Amino acid sequence: MLELQNVTVKAKKKTLLHDISETFDVGKVYAIMGPNGSGKSTLAQSILGHPGLTLTKKSKILLHGKDITGLATDKRAAKGLFMTFQNPLAIDGVTVFNVLQYALEKSMTSEEIREKAYVLSEKLGISKELLERPLNVAFSGGEKKKLEVLQAAVIDPDLIIFDEVDTGVDVDALRRMTLVISEMKARDPKKTMVVITHYTRILDYITPDEVLVMKEGSIVDRGPYALAQKIDAEGYTQYEG
Amino acid sequence: MQFHDITTDKKKTHVVQTPGTHVFFFFNKTGDLSFDIESKKARVYIFGMYLGKKKARFFVKTSQKHSVGDSTSSLLINGVFFDEAVFAHEGLITIPKEAKNVAAEQYGHNVLMSKKCSVESKPFLEIDTHDVTCTHAVTTGTLNKEQVRYLMTRGISKKKAQILMLSGFFEEVFAKMHDVGITKEIDAYKEKLREYQTS
Amino acid sequence: MKAKKNKDSFVYKTKKGLSPSTVSEISKLKNEPSWMREKRLHAYSLFKKKPIPSWGPDLSNLDFNSITYFLRATEKTESTWDKVPDDIKKTYDKLGIPEAEKQFLAGVSAQYESEVVYENVKEELKKQGVLFCDMDTALKKHPQYLYEYFGTLVPPNDNMFASLNSAVWSGGSFIYVPKGVHVDLPLQAYFRINAELFGQFERTLIIADEGSFVHYIEGCTAPQYRTDSLHAAVVEIFVKKNARVRYTTVQNWSKNIYNLVTKRARAEENAIMEWVDANIGSGITMKYPGVFLAGKGAKGEVLSLSTAAKGQEQDTGAKMIHAAPNTSSRIISKSIVKDGGVGTFRSLVDMQEGATNASSYVSCDSLILDAQSHARTYPYMRVKEGDSTVEHEATVEKIGEEKIWYLENRGVSKENAESMIVNGFVDPIAKEIPLEYAIELNRLIQLEMEGSVG
């Protein structure tokens, strides 16, 4: 469904991604692991078209066979691509509910959005009030991650990248988020999910069909779920040297 | 990294013409100080400390002028004032249209430890372009009563709590100086500060 | 200079320019008591001595000799519909302003048919003992209040434009709220819809007696157009013990106007004074609502919002004088500048000796949308009382690209993302403005953002 061909990404003078080629098939779950700074988030950002990243001429990104390499971010989002943010931006006066209203104005009424969001907030264990709180007012780390997962579930896109939603959250929060994520998958098996993580706990709930390991901007290993379990046990030492 | 202790320097204008980190420091200084940032990739840090006692009077005017872009400046002045000390600070940050991608900030804490001391604070900003990030935050006044009470619940006497908090303001400046690479001079300053406090 | 009396429609006006005889003439035409005439003449002599302020926006183009200082119209005004600038007419259309209202807002018609609404309000107020009328009427019917309070908070020598206003004032609102009375319905100058309330030199006096509450609203988001370019108003508000007054202004004067206003309130023990000030229009505005916190525990607040586009300079802010213990104040200012507009914030927080346990918080944020525009902030904090706290924060920045990208990730187009961010930015203040205005205000800001206005 989504194909990356020879994607090399530079920002300022540094090369952040080297010649990445990978296919993300409809209905499959992928895990991306790798030490901090290996380019996992950069990969997610280039899929969504971050304007600060420069792709070389050879780089191509295809969605359902169509070239979207030059397409603006909001158009890519409209085509069903989604990524969670590790730190949703503190936008004065704008609430999560506002964001959902804007994102879904063409397909859902405010009432429908509200209903769906409330059901999800209950499942995620966050109070409804958080949906109407301006983003610049303090949220705890766990609340921020849950709100990103909530947005993914309300918008319900075709390909979702979960960027370290399991970092810095307690056991209960993780259980709730993964439940919501696996429900999304169960309801629509055609969904493609990409889980960026360091730990296998989340993968126990959303078992990957393929695990990718990144290091210094390249994909250095591929394998089945067992690979993730090996990393969990040994860390990234096998990729050193 | 270039370090300049300008406490006794009579120069009013300090021009930064090379990239890299430039650190300026002064203690109990009165006068006009203009920091003209004329080099791209210059990162300028200005640290000021004040400890005012008896009838001490300090009037300082600082100016962070970014005439070129891709530069940053950061000013931190913390002062503690006793008895009938007087302190007035006017701090201006200027960023003209030609200076793109500039980040400038000004922070300060002026603590008043007696009813008779007085402080005047004027943090000014004159910005003529949008490609900037400019912030300032200045607090003037008595020690935070909640914080004093919190320390007292840990068994610390009110007086000791105040001493602890006051040294905290100076520690903040020293810690930030340490972060930008000033290490050996700090011990000397701490010694000087101790002498001054007890004099 | 003699007044011209048009026998067909009883229009009174003085010749252009200012002199002691014009001032006397104004007083005579209004049939004022001699003490008011004395006050006017005294103010005039002070005005002659005052120089134009050397700080702030450039006022050198103000020509005091070409202004008509007094004009009372009953049905007609000097302006006609074709003199109204096109961009103003377009904005009326975009905001959906009805025909009759358009004429009134554009200074073409002097009256507006909302007498029915007003009559009902008048009845309610009468029952509560609340006095609400224009200043000219107040001088006739309730002179004791003016005698006691007029010019005591903003004396005629306060500043040049206060002197001018004190000499030639006409129109404005007078409100007196008796002890313990809460006026639930916000009083709007709009209710009194006739030209007398919208004078160039309007003078407003509000007295809230102990324990009372009133909310007064002036202005509207629809642009107001006048041929005469100086609006020099004075507002004095007295908030007595335990009383509370909120004064909301939404100003959208046309760009030819100099809007130079002096607004001051005095708050007694435990009184609360709130100024909500939205400045969208005018070519130059200079306005710093202030509260003199005279009584123990008094509270003052200024929420200020300003937008400055091409050809505009908004020089606004607030003043808080803490003269008693346990007083607190808060100043929140949000400013947006684009297309070469200039947004300047000036504030003064003064902690006087004796203001023990007093606290103040000032926050001013500016959003600069392009490289042509300018943001300036000049806060002054003077602390002479050791046992007090003043906190000040300010930021100047553009709309963050990362924030836009975040919203684009949710399928929001770039324009909508910018619009959302701007609306979010002004929201803390916009939401304090009563609903009808707030909706118009958001639409107006959106129009300003699109660049289709002005």
Short mmCIF file of C-alpha atoms in Angstrom, two decimals, chain A residues 48-51 73-74 77 82-83 85 90 92-94 99 102-103 148 151, chain C residues 334 402-403 405-414 416 420-421 424-425 427:
data_model
loop_
_atom_site.label_atom_id
_atom_site.label_comp_id
_atom_site.label_asym_id
_atom_site.label_seq_id
_atom_site.Cartn_x
_atom_site.Cartn_y
_atom_site.Cartn_z
CA LEU A 48 4.06 12.34 6.35
CA GLY A 49 6.07 14.94 4.43
CA HIS A 50 7.80 17.09 7.03
CA PRO A 51 8.82 20.31 5.23
CA THR A 73 1.23 16.91 4.49
CA ASP A 74 -2.44 17.69 4.85
CA ALA A 77 -3.27 12.89 5.84
CA PHE A 82 -1.36 9.23 10.16
CA MET A 83 1.41 9.50 12.73
CA PHE A 85 3.46 12.78 17.87
CA ALA A 90 1.31 23.32 22.80
CA ASP A 92 -2.56 28.20 22.64
CA GLY A 93 -6.31 28.00 22.94
CA VAL A 94 -6.72 25.00 20.61
CA VAL A 99 -8.41 19.50 16.05
CA TYR A 102 -11.24 20.39 11.69
CA ALA A 103 -9.80 17.03 10.71
CA GLU A 148 -2.72 10.96 20.36
CA GLN A 151 -7.18 11.00 17.76
CA LYS C 334 -2.33 39.71 23.08
CA GLU C 402 5.89 22.76 13.74
CA LYS C 403 2.45 23.70 15.04
CA TRP C 405 2.69 20.85 10.51
CA TYR C 406 1.04 19.13 13.44
CA LEU C 407 -2.35 20.38 12.30
CA GLU C 408 -1.61 19.48 8.67
CA ASN C 409 -1.02 15.96 9.90
CA ARG C 410 -4.63 15.98 10.96
CA GLY C 411 -5.69 16.95 7.45
CA VAL C 412 -6.04 20.66 8.20
CA SER C 413 -4.97 22.85 5.28
CA LYS C 414 -2.21 25.38 5.89
CA ASN C 416 -7.02 26.75 8.20
CA MET C 420 -6.94 28.03 14.03
CA ILE C 421 -3.72 29.09 15.65
CA GLY C 424 -6.52 30.02 19.66
CA PHE C 425 -4.09 32.83 20.37
CA ASP C 427 -9.20 33.01 22.57
#
